[in-house]
Amino acid sequence: MAKILLDNYCFPENLVGMQEAIQQAISSGEILHISDRKTLASVLTAGVQGALNDPRLSVSYEPNYTPITPHALQSLPTEQLIRLIRNTVKLEVMDNNVGYLRIDRIIGQETVSKLGRLLHDNIWKKVAHTSAMIFDLRFSTAGELSGVPYIVSYFSDSEPLLHIDTIYERPTNTTKELWTMPTLLGERYGKRKEVIVLISKRTIGAAEAVAYILKHLKRAVIVGERSAGGSVKVEKLSVGDSGFYITVPVARSVNPVTGQSWEVNGVSPSVTVNPKEGVAKAKSLIAVRKALPKTVKRVSDIIKRFYSFKDKIPALLNQLLQSKLTEGLYRSVVDYESLASQLTADLQETSGDHRLHIFYCEIEPESFHDIPNIPSLEEVGFIIDALFKVEVMSGNIGYLRFDMMEDIKVVRAIGPQLIKAVWSKLVNTDTLIIDMRYNTGGYSTAIPLICTYFFDARPLKHLYTVFDRSTTTATKVMTLPEVLGQRYGSQKDIYILTSHITGSAAEAFARTMKDLKRATVIGEPTIGGALSSGTYQIGNSLLYASIPNQAILSAVTGKAWSVSGVEPHIAVQANDALNVALKIIGKKQQKKNSGK
């Protein structure tokens, strides 16, 4: 048995020590006490499968076994071959010019050569001109590997030739490479049109090789359930004249892309569905993928019209319309959710802007910038308690935490109560800490009002400029000439605490105060969110694009704020930011006191 394995098993590198292991088992004497031959066969099967981790290896006791040699297909009369092929091939041209081709047996090279013209005229010619194809291998349970290059070649271009598989045979110790073919009878389907391959747990052998190759060439989407996990070639070999036989895989496939194979483990589908639903799922996939170019074009149009960073637009459009789509790199797209995910990843990777986002939504999304609700008198107290935390610390240090930027109309509506409950407690402190570590953003309309409290009345201060891409207008944002209550002024120290979730309008406030050298920022870099993003429906689909449509220009440099967020003056963990601020304030106070 060891000699048969050494000469025939397709993974000879795994057999190191096998002969010695069998000799040791014999020497131990345990198996010599097994008197029942079938029990012995079971024990030996468990031993070789365990040692080599290959479930295809098995030992059997069959004293009356007679090998059956199947007829070679090519030796059959032509009429019989034609009948066989008619029984194993079904085809149809479905709605929307979708071809359906079902093959239940993959014929080999010699049979193809014998029947080439008949196969072309009666089968291939009828589906070659379809705009997409459903290639059904769910019931393909027999076939020859020599036919695989023919099938794969029809779904490839003539140039360049592709190395699609390598077959190693142990008994002859030979390796054969399989390549696509330079010439074929009739027209190729090519590598551009959509191909959906259906598989099931019954799909085995050569059909698995076809599905595996097309999947890893990124030429087809595989739909169904994991295939059977067959073998290139398995032989049942006699162990001398003992009546014992060992079944051994004598050849193996090595895919040049993955370095692995479909054998034993099968082909895993790209989209897992019950095989009975395979055709319906394939049709819906083709519809989604057919809409790809139009969808990508519409996304490009939206970016061209609304994206605020004009200098990044050419690269984005080039990436979307050329390198990704035309090179077939959207093969992973199997539904609108995965399309949205792929588009988002590509846009963000190319632009470096994580705010660009494509999403799938069955219900029309609500705009964030709806008209805000003006609270009633009863609600004002709850709002102030929920949004603001105020404390005057030792050393007359003011602490103000607020977790959301409200709209200017709401702020003005609750202004008197806000002054009384919050601002009046802080305005006379010597130093102010503004905690924005938990503020993820909100409305930007109140930023000028908030900033105004920290500057003098005259002259008005230029805070930043908003460039609106959709209207191509630039608006200077200034401090206000008048505010309710007393100003904090421009002289007292202010510290702003940030974290990695500080976003949108909250970080715009922090960046403005930093740009104008009015505050020291302590904590983590902020999220880099958009001050304003528009939500745009992509055609009539259920896809929407969230596009930053405003660029914020610094009042100091005139350049657009980057998308990387606000870099703090003093970078520390958000949890430590308050303690660091208090230490800095304490040291400044000590220095001031000692100077006196």
XYZ file of C-alpha atoms in Angstrom:
596
model
C 0.000 0.000 0.000
C 2.880 2.394 0.816
C 4.471 1.616 -2.562
C 1.188 2.357 -4.407
C 0.814 5.693 -2.583
C 4.433 6.673 -3.254
C 4.067 5.938 -6.968
C 0.580 7.313 -7.569
C -0.631 9.855 -4.958
C -0.799 13.353 -6.501
C 0.760 15.047 -3.433
C 4.061 13.117 -3.158
C 5.509 15.852 -0.944
C 3.014 14.810 1.755
C 4.203 11.196 1.739
C 7.509 11.722 3.539
C 7.709 8.971 6.169
C 4.588 7.131 4.905
C 6.434 3.843 4.200
C 8.079 3.946 7.617
C 4.716 4.732 9.282
C 3.101 1.685 7.666
C 6.072 -0.506 8.636
C 5.783 0.778 12.217
C 2.050 -0.061 12.240
C 2.878 -3.601 11.090
C 5.625 -3.965 13.685
C 3.311 -2.844 16.480
C 1.256 -5.944 15.799
C -2.144 -4.280 16.414
C -3.444 -4.576 12.875
C -2.233 -8.197 12.671
C -4.879 -9.094 15.247
C -7.719 -7.821 13.005
C -9.155 -10.982 11.480
C -12.049 -9.388 9.541
C -10.833 -8.018 6.203
C -13.508 -5.308 5.896
C -12.714 -4.093 9.407
C -9.051 -4.000 8.422
C -9.977 -1.965 5.325
C -11.845 0.549 7.539
C -8.896 0.837 9.944
C -6.478 1.384 7.052
C -8.814 3.971 5.499
C -8.936 5.947 8.755
C -5.157 5.721 9.000
C -4.311 7.058 5.524
C -7.040 9.724 5.602
C -5.862 10.932 8.997
C -2.188 10.877 8.066
C -2.657 12.738 4.774
C -5.812 14.759 5.585
C -7.417 13.684 2.300
C -10.952 12.216 2.398
C -10.587 10.832 -1.139
C -8.181 8.134 0.011
C -9.900 4.898 0.936
C -9.084 1.188 1.316
C -11.627 -1.490 0.486
C -11.776 -5.261 0.432
C -13.490 -6.401 -2.779
C -12.318 -9.880 -3.855
C -14.813 -9.978 -6.726
C -14.235 -6.439 -8.024
C -14.197 -6.098 -11.820
C -13.011 -2.744 -13.189
C -15.435 -1.114 -15.617
C -13.841 0.883 -18.391
C -16.321 3.438 -19.794
C -16.506 3.856 -23.554
C -14.478 6.768 -24.872
C -16.966 9.298 -26.223
C -14.991 9.976 -29.366
C -15.193 6.304 -30.331
C -18.997 6.385 -30.460
C -20.722 6.740 -33.852
C -21.455 10.347 -34.841
C -25.248 9.854 -34.661
C -24.973 8.516 -31.115
C -22.719 11.396 -30.104
C -25.231 13.909 -31.468
C -28.070 12.278 -29.505
C -25.948 12.340 -26.333
C -25.147 16.026 -26.733
C -28.773 16.914 -27.449
C -29.712 15.222 -24.181
C -27.059 17.071 -22.184
C -27.340 20.576 -23.668
C -30.284 22.975 -23.433
C -30.387 26.521 -24.757
C -32.767 29.451 -25.010
C -32.729 33.138 -25.824
C -34.670 34.793 -22.994
C -36.197 38.256 -22.620
C -33.869 41.246 -23.058
C -31.630 39.125 -25.305
C -30.240 37.079 -22.395
C -28.808 33.738 -23.495
C -29.360 30.598 -21.441
C -26.979 27.683 -21.993
C -27.158 24.544 -19.867
C -24.460 21.891 -20.232
C -24.771 18.689 -18.197
C -21.655 17.002 -19.609
C -18.458 18.712 -20.742
C -17.079 16.870 -23.748
C -13.352 16.510 -24.375
C -11.004 17.804 -27.028
C -11.296 14.856 -29.440
C -15.099 14.893 -29.387
C -15.109 18.648 -29.957
C -12.810 18.180 -32.944
C -15.101 15.476 -34.348
C -18.337 17.477 -33.941
C -17.022 21.050 -34.128
C -19.171 22.373 -36.972
C -22.327 20.677 -35.670
C -21.753 22.102 -32.169
C -21.226 25.564 -33.568
C -24.226 25.623 -35.918
C -26.732 23.929 -33.585
C -25.699 25.325 -30.192
C -23.151 28.112 -30.001
C -24.347 30.136 -32.984
C -27.807 30.471 -31.384
C -26.525 32.160 -28.203
C -23.299 33.840 -29.347
C -25.018 37.137 -30.208
C -26.909 37.543 -26.916
C -26.052 40.546 -24.749
C -25.557 38.501 -21.541
C -25.497 34.820 -20.679
C -26.677 32.499 -17.933
C -24.344 29.483 -18.116
C -26.009 26.655 -16.190
C -23.712 23.994 -14.721
C -26.013 22.988 -11.846
C -26.579 19.517 -13.324
C -23.136 18.951 -14.825
C -22.007 15.676 -13.262
C -19.639 14.317 -15.902
C -17.027 15.613 -18.291
C -13.455 15.718 -19.482
C -10.869 18.319 -18.494
C -9.555 18.549 -22.042
C -12.781 20.354 -22.949
C -12.237 23.092 -20.348
C -9.907 25.294 -22.487
C -12.531 25.361 -25.278
C -15.246 26.698 -22.992
C -13.027 29.218 -21.209
C -11.620 30.425 -24.551
C -15.075 31.329 -25.844
C -15.455 33.654 -22.843
C -12.010 35.239 -23.374
C -10.374 37.345 -26.048
C -7.995 35.791 -28.557
C -5.108 37.876 -27.229
C -3.388 37.619 -24.881
C -3.522 33.865 -24.333
C -4.271 33.029 -20.685
C -2.737 30.314 -18.527
C -5.868 28.875 -16.887
C -4.795 25.670 -15.117
C -1.932 23.281 -14.475
C -2.521 19.510 -14.213
C 0.063 17.363 -12.492
C -0.117 13.560 -12.955
C 1.813 11.514 -10.412
C 2.033 8.087 -12.157
C 3.810 9.662 -15.139
C 5.296 12.530 -13.080
C 4.248 14.980 -15.808
C 2.848 18.502 -15.674
C 0.552 19.921 -18.343
C -0.444 23.561 -18.560
C -3.882 24.479 -19.889
C -4.117 27.730 -21.886
C -6.846 29.540 -23.741
C -6.824 28.862 -27.470
C -5.680 31.327 -30.150
C -8.277 30.182 -32.718
C -11.821 28.899 -32.343
C -14.628 27.924 -34.642
C -17.067 30.823 -34.882
C -17.341 33.981 -32.836
C -16.106 34.410 -29.261
C -18.361 35.756 -26.537
C -15.367 37.787 -25.398
C -14.609 39.127 -21.939
C -16.917 42.161 -21.856
C -20.460 40.783 -21.887
C -21.992 39.600 -18.625
C -21.756 35.905 -17.767
C -23.482 34.342 -14.757
C -22.481 30.741 -13.975
C -24.959 28.639 -11.994
C -23.618 25.806 -9.815
C -25.009 23.410 -7.221
C -23.739 20.709 -4.899
C -24.169 18.302 -7.839
C -21.732 20.236 -10.038
C -18.564 18.166 -10.175
C -15.313 17.625 -12.051
C -14.685 19.483 -15.303
C -17.671 21.789 -14.683
C -16.088 22.804 -11.370
C -12.864 23.584 -13.202
C -14.767 25.861 -15.622
C -16.594 27.681 -12.810
C -13.416 28.056 -10.707
C -11.360 29.394 -13.627
C -14.022 31.886 -14.769
C -14.480 33.082 -11.190
C -10.783 33.747 -10.574
C -10.265 35.309 -13.980
C -12.994 37.699 -12.773
C -14.864 36.774 -15.929
C -18.115 35.547 -14.369
C -20.260 35.821 -11.273
C -20.841 32.394 -9.715
C -24.353 31.871 -8.317
C -25.797 28.959 -6.337
C -24.335 26.709 -3.643
C -20.869 25.256 -3.074
C -20.087 22.592 -5.664
C -19.306 18.929 -4.935
C -15.524 19.155 -4.726
C -14.560 16.406 -7.129
C -11.128 15.442 -8.428
C -9.166 15.674 -11.637
C -8.551 11.908 -11.685
C -9.064 9.198 -9.076
C -8.063 5.561 -9.624
C -8.865 2.344 -7.774
C -5.656 0.338 -7.595
C -5.198 -3.291 -6.554
C -2.988 -3.974 -3.547
C -1.233 -7.009 -5.020
C -3.588 -9.994 -5.355
C -4.930 -9.631 -1.823
C -8.449 -8.555 -2.796
C -7.728 -5.173 -1.193
C -7.947 -1.961 -3.253
C -6.855 1.563 -2.496
C -8.598 4.526 -4.108
C -6.076 7.280 -4.847
C -6.296 10.738 -6.469
C -3.534 10.426 -9.063
C -3.693 13.941 -10.585
C -4.260 17.421 -9.251
C -5.187 20.884 -10.515
C -3.280 24.042 -9.550
C -4.883 27.321 -10.538
C -2.249 29.913 -11.632
C -4.161 32.762 -9.975
C -4.889 31.227 -6.572
C -2.262 28.473 -6.382
C -5.118 26.275 -5.139
C -7.898 24.177 -6.605
C -11.624 23.368 -6.720
C -10.875 19.779 -5.679
C -12.295 18.425 -2.403
C -13.523 21.830 -1.151
C -15.532 22.712 -4.268
C -16.204 26.113 -5.824
C -17.690 28.693 -3.475
C -20.309 30.918 -5.148
C -20.018 34.693 -5.343
C -23.744 34.838 -4.530
C -25.218 32.074 -2.406
C -28.808 31.122 -3.245
C -30.898 27.974 -3.382
C -30.020 26.441 -6.785
C -33.731 26.344 -7.639
C -33.704 30.152 -7.550
C -30.522 30.385 -9.614
C -32.038 31.502 -12.923
C -34.226 34.178 -11.281
C -31.252 35.482 -9.293
C -29.091 35.486 -12.416
C -31.677 37.572 -14.288
C -31.775 40.164 -11.488
C -27.973 40.242 -11.386
C -27.783 40.861 -15.107
C -30.282 43.719 -14.735
C -28.153 45.310 -11.992
C -24.940 44.878 -13.925
C -26.501 46.107 -17.155
C -27.344 49.335 -15.335
C -23.714 49.774 -14.199
C -22.403 52.040 -16.993
C -25.430 54.339 -16.814
C -25.251 54.482 -13.009
C -21.520 55.256 -13.022
C -22.093 57.947 -15.658
C -24.811 59.552 -13.496
C -22.551 59.485 -10.425
C -19.888 61.166 -12.545
C -22.338 63.861 -13.632
C -23.322 64.564 -10.011
C -19.664 64.852 -8.981
C -18.956 67.152 -11.923
C -21.848 69.435 -10.967
C -21.723 69.501 -7.186
C -18.422 68.279 -5.692
C -16.736 71.226 -4.008
C -13.093 70.179 -4.612
C -12.861 70.945 -8.319
C -9.203 69.957 -8.622
C -10.039 66.350 -7.678
C -12.870 65.930 -10.191
C -10.802 64.897 -13.279
C -9.075 62.065 -11.394
C -12.397 60.872 -9.965
C -14.098 60.798 -13.361
C -11.138 59.057 -14.955
C -11.111 56.422 -12.229
C -14.840 55.772 -12.488
C -15.389 55.855 -16.222
C -12.170 54.321 -17.468
C -9.881 52.306 -15.259
C -12.499 50.602 -13.108
C -15.539 50.084 -15.304
C -13.977 49.426 -18.690
C -11.441 46.994 -17.252
C -14.208 44.892 -15.741
C -13.134 45.518 -12.151
C -16.730 45.718 -10.943
C -17.180 41.937 -11.119
C -17.807 41.851 -7.362
C -21.008 43.874 -7.830
C -23.951 41.529 -7.314
C -26.677 43.928 -6.149
C -27.299 47.624 -5.521
C -25.827 47.448 -2.015
C -22.527 46.031 -3.279
C -22.536 48.566 -6.130
C -22.934 51.395 -3.609
C -20.132 49.939 -1.482
C -17.777 49.558 -4.474
C -18.485 53.079 -5.773
C -17.935 54.552 -2.305
C -14.625 52.704 -1.872
C -13.366 53.812 -5.290
C -14.408 57.442 -4.850
C -12.846 57.690 -1.401
C -9.635 55.921 -2.449
C -9.132 58.172 -5.491
C -10.053 61.472 -3.840
C -8.775 60.839 -0.320
C -12.135 62.266 0.779
C -14.028 59.960 3.137
C -17.075 62.237 2.926
C -17.947 61.044 -0.580
C -20.543 58.354 -0.064
C -22.923 56.345 -2.253
C -25.685 54.525 -0.400
C -28.672 52.305 -1.135
C -31.986 53.322 0.394
C -35.416 51.857 -0.357
C -37.124 54.861 1.229
C -36.238 58.358 0.077
C -33.780 59.687 2.688
C -34.800 62.655 4.782
C -32.692 65.726 4.264
C -30.645 66.647 7.314
C -31.229 70.294 6.552
C -34.974 70.257 6.970
C -36.504 73.332 8.593
C -35.683 73.015 12.299
C -38.490 72.815 14.837
C -38.705 75.910 17.009
C -39.177 74.647 20.575
C -42.027 75.691 22.808
C -41.343 77.385 26.148
C -41.861 74.075 27.942
C -39.264 72.401 25.710
C -36.539 75.035 26.090
C -35.430 73.854 29.540
C -35.145 70.247 28.391
C -33.080 71.285 25.344
C -30.643 73.339 27.421
C -30.231 70.555 29.988
C -29.685 67.971 27.244
C -27.195 69.934 25.141
C -25.159 71.957 27.642
C -23.089 71.224 30.738
C -21.701 74.208 32.646
C -19.280 74.452 35.569
C -17.070 77.103 37.126
C -13.964 75.321 38.336
C -11.363 76.284 40.884
C -9.341 79.316 39.787
C -12.378 80.869 38.078
C -12.026 78.544 35.077
C -15.187 78.214 33.041
C -16.142 74.834 31.565
C -18.727 74.611 28.758
C -19.620 71.363 27.075
C -22.158 71.251 24.283
C -22.827 68.177 22.196
C -24.686 69.507 19.156
C -24.644 72.596 16.971
C -28.222 73.853 16.755
C -29.648 75.959 13.951
C -29.454 79.746 14.332
C -33.253 80.021 14.453
C -33.419 77.642 17.407
C -30.517 79.404 19.162
C -32.221 82.780 18.766
C -35.557 81.354 19.912
C -34.031 80.070 23.160
C -31.541 82.966 23.422
C -32.810 84.640 26.622
C -33.028 81.343 28.508
C -29.613 80.287 27.140
C -28.008 83.510 28.352
C -29.550 83.085 31.785
C -28.984 79.333 32.286
C -25.604 78.969 30.580
C -23.767 82.072 29.448
C -24.265 84.269 32.506
C -22.404 81.654 34.596
C -19.367 81.696 32.318
C -18.960 85.167 30.893
C -17.059 86.512 33.900
C -14.612 83.622 34.249
C -10.899 84.283 33.644
C -10.387 81.347 31.250
C -12.832 79.186 29.301
C -12.629 75.525 28.318
C -15.056 74.598 25.514
C -15.518 70.829 25.374
C -16.450 69.596 21.886
C -15.192 66.031 22.294
C -18.719 64.629 22.025
C -20.058 67.079 19.452
C -20.530 65.298 16.097
C -21.812 68.416 14.360
C -25.165 69.771 13.300
C -26.086 73.069 11.711
C -23.393 75.530 10.694
C -25.722 78.533 10.724
C -25.001 79.359 14.394
C -21.180 79.365 14.033
C -20.957 83.138 13.332
C -23.108 83.899 16.385
C -21.058 81.657 18.703
C -17.746 83.025 17.394
C -18.943 86.621 17.818
C -18.950 86.229 21.613
C -15.170 85.672 21.550
C -14.214 88.738 19.486
C -14.606 92.470 19.980
C -17.531 94.327 18.430
C -15.302 96.332 16.079
C -13.925 95.625 13.606
C -16.042 92.693 12.387
C -13.922 89.603 11.979
C -13.761 87.541 8.768
C -14.257 83.936 9.986
C -14.145 81.962 6.728
C -15.567 81.950 3.197
C -18.077 79.410 1.907
C -17.797 78.450 -1.761
C -20.977 76.731 -2.942
C -20.215 74.508 -5.936
C -23.858 74.093 -6.975
C -24.363 77.851 -7.344
C -20.671 78.780 -7.897
C -21.017 81.557 -5.321
C -18.595 82.561 -2.566
C -19.958 84.006 0.698
C -17.821 85.667 3.370
C -18.862 84.644 6.868
C -18.277 87.432 9.426
C -18.827 87.995 13.127
C -22.069 89.812 13.994
C -22.218 93.478 14.999
C -24.526 92.815 17.953
C -25.292 89.912 20.282
C -27.598 89.265 23.172
C -25.830 89.685 26.496
C -22.190 90.353 27.229
C -19.228 89.280 25.056
C -16.353 87.202 26.414
C -14.018 89.461 24.483
C -10.834 88.835 22.555
C -8.269 88.806 25.376
C -9.099 85.957 27.757
C -7.694 82.503 27.050
C -9.917 79.847 25.435
C -9.174 76.130 25.146
C -11.169 73.855 22.834
C -11.170 70.085 23.489
C -11.604 67.766 20.493
C -11.834 64.056 19.730
C -11.912 61.843 16.654
C -15.728 62.125 16.569
C -15.809 65.929 16.642
C -17.324 66.630 13.252
C -19.016 68.880 10.744
C -20.091 72.243 12.194
C -18.354 71.488 15.525
C -14.962 71.129 13.864
C -15.661 74.149 11.639
C -16.004 76.181 14.828
C -12.786 74.669 16.254
C -10.886 75.249 13.008
C -12.068 78.866 12.758
C -10.998 79.647 16.309
C -7.640 77.956 15.641
C -7.087 79.739 12.293
C -7.758 83.114 13.873
C -5.460 82.278 16.805
C -8.327 82.778 19.229
C -8.139 79.384 20.949
C -5.748 76.577 21.775
C -7.037 73.217 20.533
C -6.236 70.185 22.705
C -7.124 66.542 22.026
C -7.386 64.344 18.954
C -7.600 65.256 15.243
C -11.247 65.714 14.300
C -13.171 63.566 11.846
C -12.860 65.808 8.792
C -16.580 65.948 8.089
C -18.272 68.129 5.519
C -19.842 71.394 6.593
C -22.498 70.791 3.969
C -23.233 67.689 1.915
C -25.998 67.418 -0.619
C -27.960 64.207 -1.100
C -28.677 63.464 -4.758
C -30.702 60.604 -6.216
C -28.840 58.700 -8.936
C -31.304 58.684 -11.819
C -34.510 56.888 -10.835
C -32.664 54.209 -8.888
C -32.614 53.482 -5.152
C -29.045 54.778 -5.007
C -28.152 58.169 -3.566
C -24.945 60.162 -3.513
C -23.856 62.224 -0.527
C -21.504 64.843 -1.987
C -19.731 67.675 -0.097
C -21.026 70.613 -2.123
C -19.351 73.441 -0.203
C -15.681 74.214 0.190
C -14.654 76.259 3.209
C -11.864 78.722 2.520
C -9.648 79.870 5.360
C -9.897 83.566 6.225
C -6.131 83.518 6.808
C -4.708 81.545 3.850
C -7.598 81.719 1.386
C -7.139 77.989 0.780
C -9.810 75.328 1.169
C -9.828 73.458 4.445
C -8.537 69.937 3.938
C -10.664 66.869 4.540
C -8.302 65.549 7.199
C -9.951 67.395 10.078
C -8.553 69.839 12.621
C -5.058 69.081 13.896
C -4.898 70.118 17.556
C -2.156 72.382 18.875
C -1.545 69.787 21.578
C -2.258 66.198 20.528
C -3.352 63.951 23.387
C -5.897 61.205 23.929
C -9.399 62.673 24.150
C -9.808 61.246 27.671
C -6.775 63.230 28.836
C -7.611 66.511 27.071
C -9.382 68.178 30.009
C -6.592 67.343 32.479
C -3.969 68.631 30.043
C -5.913 71.877 29.572
C -6.195 72.339 33.346
C -2.453 71.727 33.810
C -1.593 74.295 31.146
C -3.948 76.832 32.717
C -2.485 76.090 36.157
C 1.095 76.626 34.972
C 0.186 79.891 33.256
C -1.521 81.056 36.439
C 1.542 80.144 38.551
C 3.827 81.974 36.148
C 1.566 85.016 36.237
C 1.417 84.973 40.042
C 5.176 84.548 40.416
C 5.681 87.435 37.990
C 3.679 89.630 40.295
